[in-house]
JSON list of C-alpha atoms in Angstrom, two decimals:
[
{"chain": "A", "resi": 1, "resn": "UNK", "atom": "CA", "xyz": [7.15, -27.02, 2.27]},
{"chain": "A", "resi": 2, "resn": "UNK", "atom": "CA", "xyz": [8.91, -30.01, 1.23]},
{"chain": "A", "resi": 3, "resn": "UNK", "atom": "CA", "xyz": [9.98, -28.89, -2.16]},
{"chain": "A", "resi": 4, "resn": "UNK", "atom": "CA", "xyz": [11.44, -25.59, -0.70]},
{"chain": "A", "resi": 5, "resn": "UNK", "atom": "CA", "xyz": [13.16, -27.72, 2.05]},
{"chain": "A", "resi": 6, "resn": "UNK", "atom": "CA", "xyz": [14.57, -30.16, -0.22]},
{"chain": "A", "resi": 7, "resn": "UNK", "atom": "CA", "xyz": [16.09, -27.63, -2.40]},
{"chain": "A", "resi": 8, "resn": "UNK", "atom": "CA", "xyz": [17.54, -25.84, 0.85]},
{"chain": "A", "resi": 9, "resn": "UNK", "atom": "CA", "xyz": [19.14, -28.98, 2.06]},
{"chain": "A", "resi": 10, "resn": "UNK", "atom": "CA", "xyz": [20.92, -29.41, -1.26]},
{"chain": "A", "resi": 11, "resn": "UNK", "atom": "CA", "xyz": [21.86, -25.77, -1.43]},
{"chain": "A", "resi": 12, "resn": "UNK", "atom": "CA", "xyz": [23.05, -26.17, 2.27]},
{"chain": "A", "resi": 13, "resn": "UNK", "atom": "CA", "xyz": [25.63, -28.92, 1.58]},
{"chain": "A", "resi": 14, "resn": "UNK", "atom": "CA", "xyz": [26.40, -26.89, -2.03]},
{"chain": "A", "resi": 15, "resn": "UNK", "atom": "CA", "xyz": [25.35, -30.15, -3.91]},
{"chain": "A", "resi": 16, "resn": "UNK", "atom": "CA", "xyz": [22.86, -29.76, -7.16]},
{"chain": "A", "resi": 17, "resn": "UNK", "atom": "CA", "xyz": [22.56, -32.21, -9.94]},
{"chain": "A", "resi": 18, "resn": "UNK", "atom": "CA", "xyz": [21.18, -30.02, -12.87]},
{"chain": "A", "resi": 19, "resn": "UNK", "atom": "CA", "xyz": [18.31, -32.32, -13.63]},
{"chain": "A", "resi": 20, "resn": "UNK", "atom": "CA", "xyz": [17.28, -33.08, -10.14]},
{"chain": "A", "resi": 21, "resn": "UNK", "atom": "CA", "xyz": [17.04, -29.28, -9.29]},
{"chain": "A", "resi": 22, "resn": "UNK", "atom": "CA", "xyz": [15.29, -28.77, -12.63]},
{"chain": "A", "resi": 23, "resn": "UNK", "atom": "CA", "xyz": [12.69, -31.27, -11.76]},
{"chain": "A", "resi": 24, "resn": "UNK", "atom": "CA", "xyz": [11.77, -29.99, -8.18]},
{"chain": "A", "resi": 25, "resn": "UNK", "atom": "CA", "xyz": [11.75, -26.44, -9.26]},
{"chain": "A", "resi": 26, "resn": "UNK", "atom": "CA", "xyz": [9.16, -27.33, -11.79]},
{"chain": "A", "resi": 27, "resn": "UNK", "atom": "CA", "xyz": [7.22, -28.97, -9.14]},
{"chain": "A", "resi": 28, "resn": "UNK", "atom": "CA", "xyz": [7.73, -25.73, -6.92]},
{"chain": "A", "resi": 29, "resn": "UNK", "atom": "CA", "xyz": [6.25, -23.77, -9.66]},
{"chain": "A", "resi": 30, "resn": "UNK", "atom": "CA", "xyz": [3.40, -26.13, -10.16]},
{"chain": "A", "resi": 31, "resn": "UNK", "atom": "CA", "xyz": [2.39, -25.56, -6.30]},
{"chain": "A", "resi": 32, "resn": "UNK", "atom": "CA", "xyz": [3.76, -22.32, -5.48]},
{"chain": "A", "resi": 33, "resn": "UNK", "atom": "CA", "xyz": [0.54, -20.92, -4.78]},
{"chain": "A", "resi": 34, "resn": "UNK", "atom": "CA", "xyz": [0.57, -23.18, -1.67]},
{"chain": "A", "resi": 35, "resn": "UNK", "atom": "CA", "xyz": [3.84, -21.82, -0.46]},
{"chain": "A", "resi": 36, "resn": "UNK", "atom": "CA", "xyz": [3.98, -19.68, 2.80]},
{"chain": "A", "resi": 37, "resn": "UNK", "atom": "CA", "xyz": [6.27, -16.53, 2.66]},
{"chain": "A", "resi": 38, "resn": "UNK", "atom": "CA", "xyz": [8.82, -18.60, 4.54]},
{"chain": "A", "resi": 39, "resn": "UNK", "atom": "CA", "xyz": [9.07, -21.22, 2.01]},
{"chain": "A", "resi": 40, "resn": "UNK", "atom": "CA", "xyz": [9.08, -18.37, -0.88]},
{"chain": "A", "resi": 41, "resn": "UNK", "atom": "CA", "xyz": [12.30, -17.08, 0.65]},
{"chain": "A", "resi": 42, "resn": "UNK", "atom": "CA", "xyz": [13.68, -20.43, 1.33]},
{"chain": "A", "resi": 43, "resn": "UNK", "atom": "CA", "xyz": [13.30, -21.34, -2.16]},
{"chain": "A", "resi": 44, "resn": "UNK", "atom": "CA", "xyz": [14.30, -18.39, -3.66]},
{"chain": "A", "resi": 45, "resn": "UNK", "atom": "CA", "xyz": [17.62, -18.22, -1.13]},
{"chain": "A", "resi": 46, "resn": "UNK", "atom": "CA", "xyz": [18.41, -22.13, -2.20]},
{"chain": "A", "resi": 47, "resn": "UNK", "atom": "CA", "xyz": [18.29, -21.51, -5.81]},
{"chain": "A", "resi": 48, "resn": "UNK", "atom": "CA", "xyz": [20.44, -18.40, -5.46]},
{"chain": "A", "resi": 49, "resn": "UNK", "atom": "CA", "xyz": [22.92, -20.50, -3.32]},
{"chain": "A", "resi": 50, "resn": "UNK", "atom": "CA", "xyz": [23.17, -22.80, -6.33]},
{"chain": "A", "resi": 51, "resn": "UNK", "atom": "CA", "xyz": [23.08, -20.44, -8.86]},
{"chain": "A", "resi": 52, "resn": "UNK", "atom": "CA", "xyz": [19.96, -21.71, -10.26]},
{"chain": "A", "resi": 53, "resn": "UNK", "atom": "CA", "xyz": [18.82, -18.72, -12.74]},
{"chain": "A", "resi": 54, "resn": "UNK", "atom": "CA", "xyz": [15.29, -20.09, -13.70]},
{"chain": "A", "resi": 55, "resn": "UNK", "atom": "CA", "xyz": [13.43, -17.01, -14.86]},
{"chain": "A", "resi": 56, "resn": "UNK", "atom": "CA", "xyz": [10.28, -18.58, -14.92]},
{"chain": "A", "resi": 57, "resn": "UNK", "atom": "CA", "xyz": [10.66, -19.77, -10.84]},
{"chain": "A", "resi": 58, "resn": "UNK", "atom": "CA", "xyz": [11.99, -16.33, -9.93]},
{"chain": "A", "resi": 59, "resn": "UNK", "atom": "CA", "xyz": [9.01, -14.54, -11.71]},
{"chain": "A", "resi": 60, "resn": "UNK", "atom": "CA", "xyz": [6.40, -16.69, -9.93]},
{"chain": "A", "resi": 61, "resn": "UNK", "atom": "CA", "xyz": [8.21, -16.32, -6.58]},
{"chain": "A", "resi": 62, "resn": "UNK", "atom": "CA", "xyz": [8.05, -12.79, -7.52]},
{"chain": "A", "resi": 63, "resn": "UNK", "atom": "CA", "xyz": [4.40, -12.86, -7.75]},
{"chain": "A", "resi": 64, "resn": "UNK", "atom": "CA", "xyz": [3.32, -14.78, -4.80]},
{"chain": "A", "resi": 65, "resn": "UNK", "atom": "CA", "xyz": [5.84, -12.58, -2.70]},
{"chain": "A", "resi": 66, "resn": "UNK", "atom": "CA", "xyz": [4.05, -9.58, -3.45]},
{"chain": "A", "resi": 67, "resn": "UNK", "atom": "CA", "xyz": [0.90, -11.20, -3.10]},
{"chain": "A", "resi": 68, "resn": "UNK", "atom": "CA", "xyz": [1.83, -12.18, 0.44]},
{"chain": "A", "resi": 69, "resn": "UNK", "atom": "CA", "xyz": [3.96, -9.55, 1.47]},
{"chain": "A", "resi": 70, "resn": "UNK", "atom": "CA", "xyz": [2.07, -8.15, 4.45]},
{"chain": "A", "resi": 71, "resn": "UNK", "atom": "CA", "xyz": [2.58, -11.83, 5.92]},
{"chain": "A", "resi": 72, "resn": "UNK", "atom": "CA", "xyz": [6.62, -11.78, 5.48]},
{"chain": "A", "resi": 73, "resn": "UNK", "atom": "CA", "xyz": [8.82, -11.59, 8.61]},
{"chain": "A", "resi": 74, "resn": "UNK", "atom": "CA", "xyz": [11.89, -9.43, 8.34]},
{"chain": "A", "resi": 75, "resn": "UNK", "atom": "CA", "xyz": [14.05, -12.40, 7.72]},
{"chain": "A", "resi": 76, "resn": "UNK", "atom": "CA", "xyz": [11.88, -13.66, 4.96]},
{"chain": "A", "resi": 77, "resn": "UNK", "atom": "CA", "xyz": [12.47, -10.23, 3.28]},
{"chain": "A", "resi": 78, "resn": "UNK", "atom": "CA", "xyz": [16.17, -10.01, 3.96]},
{"chain": "A", "resi": 79, "resn": "UNK", "atom": "CA", "xyz": [16.68, -13.83, 2.51]},
{"chain": "A", "resi": 80, "resn": "UNK", "atom": "CA", "xyz": [14.50, -12.70, -0.44]},
{"chain": "A", "resi": 81, "resn": "UNK", "atom": "CA", "xyz": [16.15, -9.51, -1.11]},
{"chain": "A", "resi": 82, "resn": "UNK", "atom": "CA", "xyz": [19.56, -11.40, -0.93]},
{"chain": "A", "resi": 83, "resn": "UNK", "atom": "CA", "xyz": [18.47, -14.26, -3.33]},
{"chain": "A", "resi": 84, "resn": "UNK", "atom": "CA", "xyz": [17.24, -11.67, -6.04]},
{"chain": "A", "resi": 85, "resn": "UNK", "atom": "CA", "xyz": [20.38, -9.60, -5.68]},
{"chain": "A", "resi": 86, "resn": "UNK", "atom": "CA", "xyz": [22.60, -12.84, -5.74]},
{"chain": "A", "resi": 87, "resn": "UNK", "atom": "CA", "xyz": [21.19, -13.97, -9.11]},
{"chain": "A", "resi": 88, "resn": "UNK", "atom": "CA", "xyz": [21.01, -10.29, -10.45]},
{"chain": "A", "resi": 89, "resn": "UNK", "atom": "CA", "xyz": [17.80, -10.34, -11.43]},
{"chain": "A", "resi": 90, "resn": "UNK", "atom": "CA", "xyz": [15.67, -7.77, -12.53]},
{"chain": "A", "resi": 91, "resn": "UNK", "atom": "CA", "xyz": [12.42, -8.92, -10.99]},
{"chain": "A", "resi": 92, "resn": "UNK", "atom": "CA", "xyz": [10.97, -6.43, -8.49]},
{"chain": "A", "resi": 93, "resn": "UNK", "atom": "CA", "xyz": [9.96, -7.64, -5.40]}
]
C-alpha cells in the first residue's frame, strides 16, 4: 500500500526522478503479490501518469489483476484500463 501511494503522490504532483521511480517500481514488483486491487490500479495509474514504460511492472500488474479480478471495483477497473491504454501496452487485462 505504501509503495503504490508513494508513486501516486509523485504522479499527482507531476514530479518523478527517474532513479527514484525505478527503485520504487522494483520494490513494488517484489511485493506485488500483496497488493490489493485498489493498489494495483493506483500503481498502474501512477506509472501511466508519469509515462513510465516498465514492461516488467505492467506484466506483474496484469497477472495480479487477472488473479484478483473478482475483487476489483468499477473504479479499479477503469483506472487500470486507462493506465494500460495511456501507456499503449499490449498487455491484456
